[in-house]
Short mmCIF file of C-alpha atoms and ligand atoms in Angstrom, two decimals:
data_model
loop_
_atom_site.label_atom_id
_atom_site.label_comp_id
_atom_site.label_asym_id
_atom_site.label_seq_id
_atom_site.Cartn_x
_atom_site.Cartn_y
_atom_site.Cartn_z
CA MET A 1 64.58 -41.84 -36.09
CA SER A 2 63.04 -45.34 -37.71
CA ALA A 3 60.75 -47.71 -36.18
CA ARG A 4 63.07 -50.17 -36.22
CA LYS A 5 65.39 -47.80 -34.27
CA ARG A 6 63.38 -46.64 -32.03
CA GLY A 7 63.04 -50.46 -30.89
CA TYR A 8 59.29 -50.85 -32.30
CA SER A 9 58.62 -53.01 -35.38
CA ALA A 10 58.45 -52.17 -38.53
CA ASN A 11 55.36 -53.68 -39.61
CA ILE A 12 52.80 -50.30 -39.58
CA PHE A 13 50.21 -52.64 -37.45
CA GLU A 14 52.43 -53.69 -34.70
CA THR A 15 53.91 -49.90 -34.34
CA LEU A 16 50.16 -48.34 -34.02
CA ALA A 17 49.38 -51.12 -31.33
CA LYS A 18 52.68 -50.84 -29.47
CA ALA A 19 54.07 -47.57 -30.07
CA PRO A 20 53.68 -46.28 -26.51
CA PRO A 21 52.61 -42.55 -26.93
CA SER A 22 51.40 -42.40 -23.51
CA THR A 23 54.99 -43.12 -22.15
CA GLU A 24 56.15 -39.33 -21.62
CA THR A 25 52.88 -38.34 -19.99
CA PHE A 26 53.10 -40.68 -16.83
CA GLY A 27 55.32 -37.90 -14.68
CA SER A 28 52.50 -35.16 -15.92
CA SER A 29 49.64 -36.47 -14.49
CA LEU A 30 47.31 -34.88 -11.14
CA TRP A 31 48.76 -38.47 -9.87
CA HIS A 32 52.28 -38.71 -10.03
CA ALA A 33 52.20 -34.99 -8.91
CA GLU A 34 49.88 -36.01 -5.20
CA ALA A 35 51.43 -38.88 -4.72
CA PRO A 36 53.63 -40.03 -1.61
CA PRO A 37 56.72 -41.64 -3.51
CA ALA A 38 56.77 -45.23 -4.73
CA PRO A 39 58.17 -47.80 -2.39
CA GLU A 40 62.06 -47.84 -2.39
CA THR A 41 63.48 -51.01 -5.36
CA GLY A 42 65.77 -51.40 -7.72
CA PRO A 43 66.55 -53.56 -10.25
CA ILE A 44 67.11 -57.16 -10.39
CA VAL A 45 70.89 -58.35 -10.69
CA GLY A 46 72.40 -61.56 -10.74
CA ASP A 47 70.67 -64.71 -10.98
CA MET A 48 67.36 -65.28 -8.21
CA ASP A 49 65.26 -68.70 -7.73
CA VAL A 50 61.40 -68.25 -6.89
CA ASP A 51 58.80 -70.01 -7.16
CA VAL A 52 56.41 -67.39 -8.67
CA ALA A 53 57.31 -64.84 -10.89
CA VAL A 54 54.73 -62.04 -11.77
CA VAL A 55 55.71 -59.57 -14.17
CA GLY A 56 53.92 -56.18 -14.55
CA GLY A 57 53.48 -53.94 -11.89
CA GLY A 58 49.99 -52.70 -12.30
CA PHE A 59 46.91 -53.03 -9.71
CA LEU A 60 47.08 -57.26 -11.07
CA GLY A 61 50.23 -58.25 -10.84
CA ALA A 62 50.10 -56.13 -6.88
CA SER A 63 47.33 -57.57 -5.87
CA THR A 64 48.56 -60.69 -6.77
CA ALA A 65 52.15 -60.55 -5.48
CA LEU A 66 50.17 -59.19 -2.19
CA HIS A 67 48.19 -61.94 -1.55
CA LEU A 68 50.74 -64.78 -3.00
CA ALA A 69 53.16 -62.97 -0.21
CA GLU A 70 50.55 -63.15 2.66
CA SER A 71 50.05 -66.85 2.08
CA GLY A 72 53.52 -67.58 2.18
CA VAL A 73 54.39 -67.69 -1.45
CA ASP A 74 58.30 -66.89 -2.28
CA VAL A 75 56.87 -64.46 -5.28
CA ALA A 76 58.56 -61.65 -7.73
CA LEU A 77 56.87 -59.15 -8.71
CA ILE A 78 59.17 -57.45 -11.75
CA GLU A 79 58.39 -54.41 -13.36
CA ALA A 80 59.94 -52.88 -16.09
CA ASP A 81 59.81 -49.92 -15.09
CA GLU A 82 58.03 -48.49 -11.75
CA ALA A 83 54.59 -49.74 -10.15
CA GLY A 84 51.66 -47.97 -11.81
CA PHE A 85 54.10 -47.27 -14.38
CA GLY A 86 51.00 -48.76 -17.32
CA ALA A 87 47.21 -47.98 -17.17
CA SER A 88 47.20 -48.72 -13.73
CA GLY A 89 48.80 -45.44 -12.19
CA ARG A 90 47.15 -43.39 -15.24
CA ASN A 91 43.24 -43.70 -14.99
CA THR A 92 40.56 -41.73 -13.26
CA GLY A 93 40.73 -43.53 -10.58
CA PHE A 94 37.56 -44.55 -10.43
CA VAL A 95 36.11 -47.74 -8.42
CA VAL A 96 33.64 -49.26 -10.21
CA PRO A 97 32.63 -52.77 -9.18
CA ASN A 98 30.64 -53.46 -12.60
CA LEU A 99 32.14 -53.87 -16.84
CA LEU A 100 30.65 -51.75 -19.33
CA THR A 101 27.66 -50.83 -20.47
CA GLY A 102 26.02 -54.30 -21.82
CA LEU A 103 28.34 -56.56 -20.23
CA ASP A 104 25.55 -57.49 -17.09
CA PRO A 105 25.59 -60.74 -14.85
CA ARG A 106 23.24 -62.60 -17.71
CA VAL A 107 26.19 -61.87 -20.10
CA MET A 108 28.86 -63.09 -17.96
CA LYS A 109 26.89 -66.58 -17.52
CA ASN A 110 26.30 -66.63 -21.05
CA ALA A 111 29.95 -66.12 -22.13
CA LEU A 112 31.55 -68.73 -19.23
CA GLY A 113 28.65 -70.88 -17.89
CA PRO A 114 26.67 -70.62 -15.33
CA ASP A 115 28.89 -71.27 -12.43
CA THR A 116 32.28 -69.54 -13.49
CA GLY A 117 29.80 -66.53 -14.63
CA ASP A 118 28.28 -66.59 -11.31
CA ARG A 119 31.82 -66.71 -9.45
CA LEU A 120 32.56 -63.90 -11.75
CA CYS A 121 29.92 -61.59 -11.02
CA LEU A 122 30.09 -62.23 -7.33
CA MET A 123 33.62 -61.28 -7.09
CA LEU A 124 33.50 -58.64 -9.50
CA GLY A 125 30.74 -57.49 -7.32
CA GLU A 126 32.25 -57.57 -3.90
CA ALA A 127 35.37 -56.16 -5.04
CA GLY A 128 34.91 -52.44 -4.63
CA ASP A 129 34.65 -53.87 -0.94
CA LEU A 130 37.70 -55.26 -1.41
CA VAL A 131 39.56 -52.22 -2.93
CA PHE A 132 38.58 -50.11 -0.23
CA ASP A 133 39.32 -53.14 2.68
CA LEU A 134 42.98 -53.10 1.75
CA ILE A 135 42.74 -49.59 1.41
CA GLU A 136 42.34 -49.64 5.04
CA LYS A 137 43.81 -53.17 6.06
CA HIS A 138 47.20 -51.68 4.56
CA GLY A 139 46.89 -48.17 5.52
CA ILE A 140 48.00 -46.87 2.03
CA ASP A 141 47.48 -43.21 2.01
CA CYS A 142 45.65 -43.02 -1.63
CA ARG A 143 43.24 -39.79 -0.66
CA SER A 144 40.01 -42.46 -1.26
CA SER A 145 36.50 -42.36 -0.42
CA GLN A 146 33.68 -44.97 -1.06
CA SER A 147 31.20 -42.35 -1.72
CA GLY A 148 29.60 -44.54 -4.66
CA TRP A 149 29.63 -44.71 -8.21
CA ILE A 150 26.81 -43.50 -10.46
CA GLN A 151 25.83 -44.42 -14.07
CA PRO A 152 23.65 -41.72 -15.10
CA LEU A 153 21.18 -42.13 -18.09
CA HIS A 154 21.61 -39.87 -20.99
CA SER A 155 18.61 -41.10 -22.71
CA PRO A 156 14.71 -42.13 -21.17
CA GLU A 157 15.13 -45.30 -23.72
CA LYS A 158 17.96 -46.15 -21.46
CA ARG A 159 15.39 -47.05 -18.31
CA ALA A 160 14.35 -50.19 -19.34
CA TRP A 161 17.76 -51.47 -19.69
CA LEU A 162 18.27 -50.16 -15.81
CA GLU A 163 15.63 -51.84 -14.24
CA ASP A 164 17.34 -54.99 -15.82
CA ARG A 165 20.44 -54.39 -15.06
CA VAL A 166 19.64 -53.33 -11.39
CA ALA A 167 17.16 -56.78 -11.11
CA GLN A 168 20.13 -58.55 -12.37
CA TRP A 169 22.71 -57.38 -9.91
CA GLN A 170 19.89 -57.47 -6.67
CA ALA A 171 19.31 -61.03 -7.23
CA LEU A 172 23.13 -61.35 -6.53
CA GLY A 173 22.82 -59.82 -3.76
CA ARG A 174 24.58 -56.29 -4.52
CA PRO A 175 23.04 -53.25 -2.50
CA VAL A 176 22.43 -51.51 -6.24
CA LYS A 177 19.82 -49.09 -7.04
CA ALA A 178 17.80 -47.48 -9.75
CA LEU A 179 17.17 -43.46 -9.22
CA SER A 180 14.48 -41.61 -10.47
CA ARG A 181 14.94 -39.21 -13.11
CA ASP A 182 14.93 -36.08 -9.86
CA GLU A 183 17.29 -38.27 -8.10
CA ALA A 184 19.84 -38.25 -10.86
CA VAL A 185 19.34 -34.76 -11.67
CA ALA A 186 20.04 -33.91 -8.06
CA GLU A 187 23.14 -36.50 -7.71
CA ILE A 188 24.78 -35.38 -10.69
CA GLY A 189 23.73 -31.59 -10.98
CA SER A 190 22.55 -31.63 -14.66
CA ASP A 191 19.61 -32.12 -16.07
CA GLY A 192 20.27 -33.59 -18.81
CA TYR A 193 19.62 -36.96 -16.95
CA HIS A 194 16.66 -39.83 -17.27
CA GLY A 195 17.63 -41.81 -14.20
CA ALA A 196 20.88 -43.56 -12.97
CA PHE A 197 22.51 -46.86 -11.61
CA LEU A 198 23.67 -46.53 -8.33
CA ASP A 199 26.51 -48.50 -6.43
CA PRO A 200 27.07 -46.99 -3.07
CA THR A 201 30.11 -49.90 -2.84
CA GLY A 202 31.95 -47.99 -6.29
CA GLY A 203 34.16 -45.13 -4.48
CA HIS A 204 37.47 -43.11 -6.09
CA LEU A 205 40.80 -42.51 -4.93
CA ASN A 206 44.46 -41.46 -6.51
CA PRO A 207 45.19 -44.53 -8.59
CA LEU A 208 49.22 -44.27 -8.82
CA ALA A 209 48.92 -43.48 -4.61
CA TYR A 210 46.95 -46.97 -4.41
CA VAL A 211 49.33 -49.13 -6.64
CA ARG A 212 52.45 -47.98 -4.72
CA GLY A 213 50.09 -48.51 -1.44
CA LEU A 214 49.48 -52.12 -2.89
CA THR A 215 53.09 -52.65 -3.88
CA ALA A 216 54.43 -51.52 -0.59
CA ALA A 217 52.32 -53.72 1.08
CA ALA A 218 53.47 -57.05 -0.87
CA ILE A 219 57.43 -55.79 0.38
CA ARG A 220 56.11 -55.94 4.17
CA ASN A 221 54.79 -59.20 3.28
CA GLY A 222 57.74 -60.78 2.03
CA ALA A 223 57.76 -60.54 -1.80
CA LYS A 224 60.78 -59.31 -4.09
CA VAL A 225 59.63 -56.73 -5.73
CA PHE A 226 62.11 -55.35 -8.57
CA SER A 227 61.55 -51.74 -10.53
CA SER A 228 63.57 -50.90 -13.60
CA SER A 229 63.30 -54.72 -14.69
CA ARG A 230 61.71 -55.02 -18.00
CA ALA A 231 61.72 -59.21 -18.75
CA THR A 232 62.29 -59.60 -22.41
CA GLU A 233 62.62 -63.08 -22.58
CA MET A 234 60.99 -66.56 -21.05
CA SER A 235 62.11 -69.97 -21.86
CA ARG A 236 62.37 -73.49 -19.99
CA ASP A 237 65.66 -74.03 -18.78
CA GLY A 238 65.75 -77.41 -16.08
CA GLY A 239 62.70 -77.85 -15.50
CA LYS A 240 61.99 -74.58 -14.91
CA TRP A 241 61.53 -70.70 -16.14
CA LEU A 242 63.70 -68.71 -17.16
CA LEU A 243 62.96 -64.77 -18.01
CA ARG A 244 65.86 -62.63 -19.22
CA ILE A 245 65.81 -59.71 -17.47
CA GLU A 246 66.84 -56.39 -19.75
CA GLY A 247 70.54 -55.41 -18.08
CA GLY A 248 71.73 -58.70 -17.58
CA GLY A 249 69.26 -60.44 -14.61
CA THR A 250 67.75 -63.49 -14.74
CA VAL A 251 64.79 -64.88 -12.84
CA ARG A 252 64.12 -68.58 -12.17
CA ALA A 253 60.91 -69.59 -11.09
CA ASP A 254 59.05 -72.71 -11.02
CA ARG A 255 55.89 -70.48 -12.03
CA VAL A 256 55.04 -67.01 -14.08
CA LEU A 257 52.04 -65.29 -14.12
CA LEU A 258 52.44 -62.22 -17.00
CA THR A 259 50.07 -58.99 -15.78
CA THR A 260 51.88 -56.66 -18.44
CA ASN A 261 48.24 -55.52 -20.14
CA VAL A 262 49.17 -54.29 -23.91
CA SER A 263 52.83 -53.76 -23.28
CA GLY A 264 54.31 -56.96 -22.57
CA GLN A 265 56.67 -56.21 -25.86
CA GLY A 266 56.63 -59.75 -27.16
CA LEU A 267 56.88 -61.99 -23.80
CA SER A 268 53.78 -64.05 -25.12
CA LYS A 269 52.63 -62.07 -28.71
CA PRO A 270 49.63 -64.58 -28.91
CA ALA A 271 48.48 -63.49 -25.08
CA GLU A 272 49.30 -60.01 -26.01
CA GLY A 273 47.41 -59.94 -29.05
CA THR A 274 44.30 -61.07 -27.41
CA GLN A 275 43.66 -57.89 -26.77
CA PHE A 276 43.19 -54.26 -28.64
CA PRO A 277 44.83 -50.86 -27.39
CA ILE A 278 42.99 -48.19 -26.85
CA THR A 279 44.82 -44.98 -25.54
CA LEU A 280 42.49 -42.65 -23.58
CA PHE A 281 43.06 -38.56 -22.33
CA GLN A 282 42.47 -37.33 -18.97
CA VAL A 283 42.64 -33.76 -17.29
CA ALA A 284 42.63 -32.17 -14.21
CA THR A 285 41.62 -28.52 -13.21
CA PRO A 286 42.97 -26.65 -10.66
CA PRO A 287 41.63 -26.31 -7.60
CA LEU A 288 37.64 -24.80 -7.70
CA ASP A 289 35.49 -22.57 -5.35
CA PRO A 290 34.37 -25.56 -3.10
CA GLU A 291 30.73 -24.05 -3.04
CA LEU A 292 30.17 -25.65 -6.61
CA ARG A 293 30.43 -29.10 -4.65
CA LYS A 294 26.88 -28.08 -3.74
CA SER A 295 25.34 -28.15 -6.49
CA VAL A 296 27.72 -30.84 -8.76
CA LEU A 297 28.28 -34.55 -7.73
CA PRO A 298 26.96 -33.31 -3.57
CA ASN A 299 27.14 -36.88 -2.64
CA ASN A 300 31.09 -37.23 -3.82
CA ARG A 301 30.45 -39.56 -6.10
CA CYS A 302 32.22 -40.45 -9.19
CA SER A 303 29.88 -40.66 -12.52
CA ALA A 304 30.40 -42.20 -15.95
CA ASP A 305 27.59 -41.77 -17.69
CA THR A 306 25.43 -43.87 -20.39
CA ARG A 307 26.81 -42.69 -23.38
CA LYS A 308 28.80 -44.69 -26.14
CA ASP A 309 31.71 -41.70 -25.90
CA LEU A 310 30.49 -41.55 -22.05
CA ILE A 311 30.66 -38.83 -19.86
CA ALA A 312 33.11 -39.76 -17.01
CA PHE A 313 33.58 -37.18 -14.18
CA ARG A 314 34.57 -37.05 -10.02
CA TRP A 315 36.08 -34.32 -7.41
CA THR A 316 39.38 -34.84 -6.10
CA PRO A 317 39.43 -34.00 -1.80
CA ASP A 318 41.58 -30.18 -3.00
CA ASN A 319 38.50 -29.45 -5.50
CA ARG A 320 39.49 -30.10 -8.55
CA ILE A 321 37.63 -31.57 -11.13
CA VAL A 322 38.99 -35.14 -12.94
CA THR A 323 37.41 -35.82 -16.46
CA GLY A 324 38.46 -37.06 -19.51
CA GLY A 325 38.06 -40.48 -22.60
CA LEU A 326 38.90 -40.69 -25.30
CA LEU A 327 39.62 -38.55 -28.48
CA ALA A 328 38.59 -39.48 -32.25
CA SER A 329 41.70 -39.25 -33.76
CA PRO A 330 44.55 -41.87 -33.40
CA PHE A 331 46.65 -38.98 -33.50
CA GLY A 332 44.77 -37.50 -30.67
CA SER A 333 47.31 -35.70 -27.74
CA ALA A 334 46.98 -34.98 -24.20
CA GLU A 335 46.81 -31.45 -24.96
CA ARG A 336 43.90 -31.79 -27.36
CA ALA A 337 42.27 -33.18 -24.56
CA ARG A 338 42.75 -30.15 -22.25
CA THR A 339 39.82 -28.46 -24.25
CA HIS A 340 37.82 -31.62 -25.73
CA HIS A 341 36.85 -32.97 -22.55
CA LEU A 342 36.72 -29.73 -20.29
CA ARG A 343 34.38 -28.44 -22.95
CA ARG A 344 31.72 -31.36 -22.31
CA LEU A 345 31.54 -31.06 -19.23
CA ASN A 346 30.91 -27.11 -19.62
CA GLU A 347 28.22 -27.52 -21.95
CA ILE A 348 26.19 -30.34 -19.22
CA LEU A 349 27.02 -28.14 -16.38
CA PRO A 350 26.46 -24.66 -16.96
CA GLN A 351 26.61 -23.75 -13.45
CA LEU A 352 30.70 -24.46 -13.48
CA PRO A 353 32.94 -21.70 -14.92
CA LYS A 354 34.71 -21.91 -18.28
CA LEU A 355 36.79 -25.03 -17.04
CA GLU A 356 40.71 -24.87 -17.69
CA ALA A 357 43.55 -28.19 -17.86
CA GLU A 358 45.95 -27.40 -14.60
CA TYR A 359 46.97 -31.06 -15.96
CA ALA A 360 46.17 -33.37 -18.49
CA TRP A 361 48.24 -36.99 -19.74
CA GLN A 362 47.41 -39.92 -21.45
CA GLY A 363 47.46 -44.04 -20.82
CA ARG A 364 46.65 -46.54 -22.62
CA LEU A 365 44.22 -50.07 -21.63
CA GLY A 366 43.81 -53.24 -23.25
CA ALA A 367 40.52 -55.16 -24.81
CA ALA A 368 39.69 -58.35 -25.52
CA ARG A 369 37.27 -58.58 -28.38
CA ASP A 370 34.37 -59.58 -25.71
CA PHE A 371 36.04 -57.10 -23.13
CA LEU A 372 35.98 -60.07 -20.68
CA PRO A 373 38.89 -60.95 -18.32
CA ARG A 374 41.10 -63.67 -19.21
CA LEU A 375 43.60 -66.39 -17.62
CA MET A 376 45.36 -67.97 -20.87
CA ASP A 377 47.92 -70.76 -20.41
CA ILE A 378 50.97 -70.12 -22.32
CA GLY A 379 52.36 -73.67 -21.49
CA ASP A 380 54.16 -75.54 -18.63
CA GLY A 381 53.03 -73.68 -15.48
CA ALA A 382 53.01 -70.04 -17.34
CA TRP A 383 49.87 -67.64 -17.73
CA SER A 384 49.01 -64.95 -18.73
CA ALA A 385 45.63 -62.75 -16.52
CA ILE A 386 44.15 -59.78 -18.20
CA ALA A 387 41.19 -57.97 -17.03
CA CYS A 388 41.93 -54.42 -17.62
CA ASN A 389 38.36 -54.05 -20.24
CA GLY A 390 38.47 -50.24 -19.60
CA ARG A 391 37.04 -50.65 -15.61
CA GLY A 392 39.58 -52.87 -14.14
CA MET A 393 40.88 -51.23 -10.65
CA ALA A 394 38.23 -53.22 -9.24
CA MET A 395 38.09 -56.00 -11.36
CA THR A 396 42.43 -56.64 -11.57
CA THR A 397 42.35 -56.23 -7.55
CA GLY A 398 39.70 -58.77 -7.08
CA LEU A 399 41.03 -61.26 -9.97
CA GLY A 400 44.52 -60.68 -7.88
CA LYS A 401 43.49 -61.95 -5.11
CA ALA A 402 41.23 -65.20 -6.64
CA LEU A 403 44.30 -65.90 -9.11
CA ALA A 404 46.84 -65.72 -5.83
CA ARG A 405 43.84 -68.40 -3.79
CA TRP A 406 44.70 -70.76 -7.38
CA LEU A 407 48.29 -70.44 -7.13
CA SER A 408 48.69 -70.61 -3.43
CA GLY A 409 46.97 -74.43 -3.89
CA GLY A 410 43.51 -73.71 -4.72
CA SER A 411 41.51 -75.57 -7.66
CA ASN A 412 40.37 -74.78 -11.05
CA GLU A 413 36.68 -75.20 -9.94
CA GLN A 414 37.24 -71.62 -7.63
CA LEU A 415 38.28 -69.54 -10.44
CA PRO A 416 36.26 -66.72 -11.60
CA VAL A 417 37.58 -67.12 -14.90
CA SER A 418 38.27 -70.06 -17.72
CA ILE A 419 41.66 -71.06 -18.50
CA THR A 420 41.81 -71.08 -22.29
CA LYS A 421 44.10 -70.97 -24.68
CA PRO A 422 44.87 -67.36 -26.34
CA ASP A 423 42.76 -66.36 -29.15
CA PRO A 424 44.61 -63.43 -30.50
CA VAL A 425 42.46 -60.56 -32.57
CA ALA A 426 42.99 -59.24 -36.00
CA LEU A 427 45.04 -56.79 -36.73
CA PRO A 428 45.13 -55.12 -33.23
CA GLY A 429 46.95 -52.06 -34.28
CA LEU A 430 44.61 -51.30 -36.74
CA ALA A 431 42.06 -50.27 -33.25
CA PRO A 432 43.17 -46.72 -33.15
CA LEU A 433 42.14 -46.27 -36.71
CA ALA A 434 39.18 -48.35 -35.75
CA PHE A 435 38.27 -46.51 -33.21
CA SER A 436 38.21 -43.29 -36.07
CA VAL A 437 35.07 -44.29 -37.68
CA TRP A 438 33.37 -45.72 -34.01
CA LEU A 439 33.96 -42.79 -32.34
CA PRO A 440 32.13 -39.62 -34.97
CA LEU A 441 29.66 -42.41 -35.46
CA ASN A 442 28.98 -43.19 -31.96
CA ARG A 443 29.27 -39.33 -30.83
CA TRP A 444 26.57 -38.63 -33.58
CA LYS A 445 24.44 -41.82 -32.03
CA ASP A 446 24.98 -39.98 -28.58
CA LYS A 447 23.67 -36.57 -29.58
CA ARG A 448 20.54 -38.14 -31.42
CA ASP A 449 19.51 -40.03 -27.92
CA VAL A 450 20.10 -36.63 -26.04
CA ALA A 451 18.10 -34.44 -29.33
CA ARG A 452 15.50 -37.18 -29.39
CA ALA A 453 14.91 -37.02 -25.31
CA ARG A 454 14.24 -33.11 -25.61
CA GLY A 455 11.84 -33.23 -28.55
CA ILE A 456 14.31 -32.40 -31.60
CA LYS A 457 14.98 -34.09 -34.62
CA LEU A 458 18.68 -33.71 -35.44
CA LYS A 459 19.24 -34.05 -39.53
CA SER A 460 21.35 -37.17 -40.54
C1 FAD B 1 43.39 -43.16 -19.24
C2 FAD B 1 42.72 -44.14 -18.23
C3 FAD B 1 41.45 -44.32 -17.65
C4 FAD B 1 41.12 -45.84 -16.99
N1 FAD B 1 40.03 -44.68 -16.11
C5 FAD B 1 39.56 -46.32 -15.06
C6 FAD B 1 39.08 -45.93 -14.16
O1 FAD B 1 38.42 -45.02 -13.80
N2 FAD B 1 38.23 -47.19 -13.32
C7 FAD B 1 38.43 -47.81 -13.30
O2 FAD B 1 38.32 -49.04 -12.92
N3 FAD B 1 39.85 -48.43 -14.92
C8 FAD B 1 39.94 -47.85 -15.64
N4 FAD B 1 40.81 -47.32 -16.39
C9 FAD B 1 41.62 -48.83 -16.70
C10 FAD B 1 42.65 -49.81 -15.61
O3 FAD B 1 43.13 -49.01 -15.50
C11 FAD B 1 43.36 -50.80 -16.36
O4 FAD B 1 42.13 -51.34 -16.07
C12 FAD B 1 44.01 -51.24 -15.08
O5 FAD B 1 44.95 -50.40 -14.82
C13 FAD B 1 44.84 -52.45 -15.65
O6 FAD B 1 45.69 -53.08 -14.96
P1 FAD B 1 46.89 -54.14 -14.98
O7 FAD B 1 48.00 -54.25 -13.88
O8 FAD B 1 46.21 -55.14 -15.85
O9 FAD B 1 47.95 -53.33 -15.93
P2 FAD B 1 48.90 -52.16 -16.23
O10 FAD B 1 48.42 -51.09 -14.76
O11 FAD B 1 48.88 -51.25 -17.76
O12 FAD B 1 50.15 -52.66 -15.66
C14 FAD B 1 51.07 -53.61 -16.73
C15 FAD B 1 52.55 -53.49 -16.24
O13 FAD B 1 53.48 -54.08 -17.04
C16 FAD B 1 54.79 -53.68 -16.88
N5 FAD B 1 55.06 -54.70 -18.26
C17 FAD B 1 54.89 -54.54 -19.48
N6 FAD B 1 55.42 -55.24 -20.02
C18 FAD B 1 56.72 -55.40 -19.38
C19 FAD B 1 58.07 -56.58 -19.45
N7 FAD B 1 58.15 -57.09 -20.20
N8 FAD B 1 58.66 -56.75 -17.75
C20 FAD B 1 58.19 -56.09 -17.41
N9 FAD B 1 56.91 -55.34 -16.63
C21 FAD B 1 56.43 -55.33 -17.55
C22 FAD B 1 54.20 -51.66 -17.60
O14 FAD B 1 55.15 -51.37 -16.97
C23 FAD B 1 52.96 -51.83 -16.79
O15 FAD B 1 53.67 -51.50 -15.39
C24 FAD B 1 41.38 -46.36 -17.19
C25 FAD B 1 43.02 -46.51 -18.19
C26 FAD B 1 43.33 -45.91 -18.67
C27 FAD B 1 44.12 -46.42 -19.61
#
């Protein structure tokens, strides 16, 4: 079938960026198998009118709609498929009140200015607690554990960076800590680490169950929530926004917030083009011998190390290990992830038996060129917000709350992001190909760091 017939653009770059290879695996994840059912919602039928329309039912849309509804705003949450169908229902379930390595408070303040930068750091630092508070407040059954997020150092050369990162977050009042080599080895159960960053306010959960729980809470608080309702077009009509929904319904709204991540399908092309897509693969083992938990992540933290091609893993309450990450080829598949990512874990954790995957799935995240969140003005009371960037669960929950406060009458000066115009990246569709070059190079650098730490010289 041609790309055009499948509904994708015939342009190869747009096709690479948009073709959703991830869609088929939504139902293949551990999260899908174990989450309580989605709240009962259906498509938009006929015409409706609301104050605010939020398009996209991931963490960001659900958190915004929930907090808007709690403030009494008449809000509709419009999802093309079902709550959590995008990155939110498919990730590793790490709650990380932090951004990627290198994006520390100083960098955020430099990028956004001291005031907005400070607000973003404070919001993000508190976002782990916010996630677990919302779970408790709304009785969300998502097998959560606020047992901390840990970032072990794969190289002793990262030690100075660690001390600096900890000092920056501690200056903001965050209860983070630098762990010694011995502490890191005991925390992870691997002797290949040289210290670690620990944030005890992080943790883990079933992300699909969490986003379904946020959505159910939004409904209980009065939000109008719709699934199977893809917004295909937005235009101005009599001083309001008119959203056309696949299947024939319409929504008229005073204000519109797009939270569609990388899959908006052309609702606002400049805003969508501001991020490039990255596909990640996930696997979950069958339940393992619970005795293994005594030597591997004994404190039930979730761990993502400092490698560029990072090794990230966690336990689930039923003693499975969940891990995953990138694959070098743009045509990588969840099936290939079954062996690749588990083999890496077996290498750093020799006490584990040979791991096998019971579940394998994939998802797609969107990243801006500086990996920072955006609130983009797309005109006349419509905005597009992105906060994914790979570490999005805490960030999107926190940003959703801040956006709801702002849409309920807050001032621009309270926002933890600047309002900007879309700044599209050149040829976002080339990202998968760029990763095919970036990844082997950076895997080699990771290997070199590890070899150097062991006193071995690698041939280039
Ligand atoms: C495999 C993987 C692992 C990850 N691991 C972690 C992790 O452990 N911790 C962490 O913090 N982050 C992680 N992330 C990132 C995190 O999942 C994202 O940051 C977060 O889910 C983004 O949420 P969102 O609401 O912005 O977008 P999404 O969850 O992608 O939601 C966008 C929604 O918009 C809907 N939509 C799109 N277009 C339309 C339209 N036209 N009309 C109506 N609806 C539309 C989509 O169907 C989708 O449901 C991971 C991401 C992936 C892919």
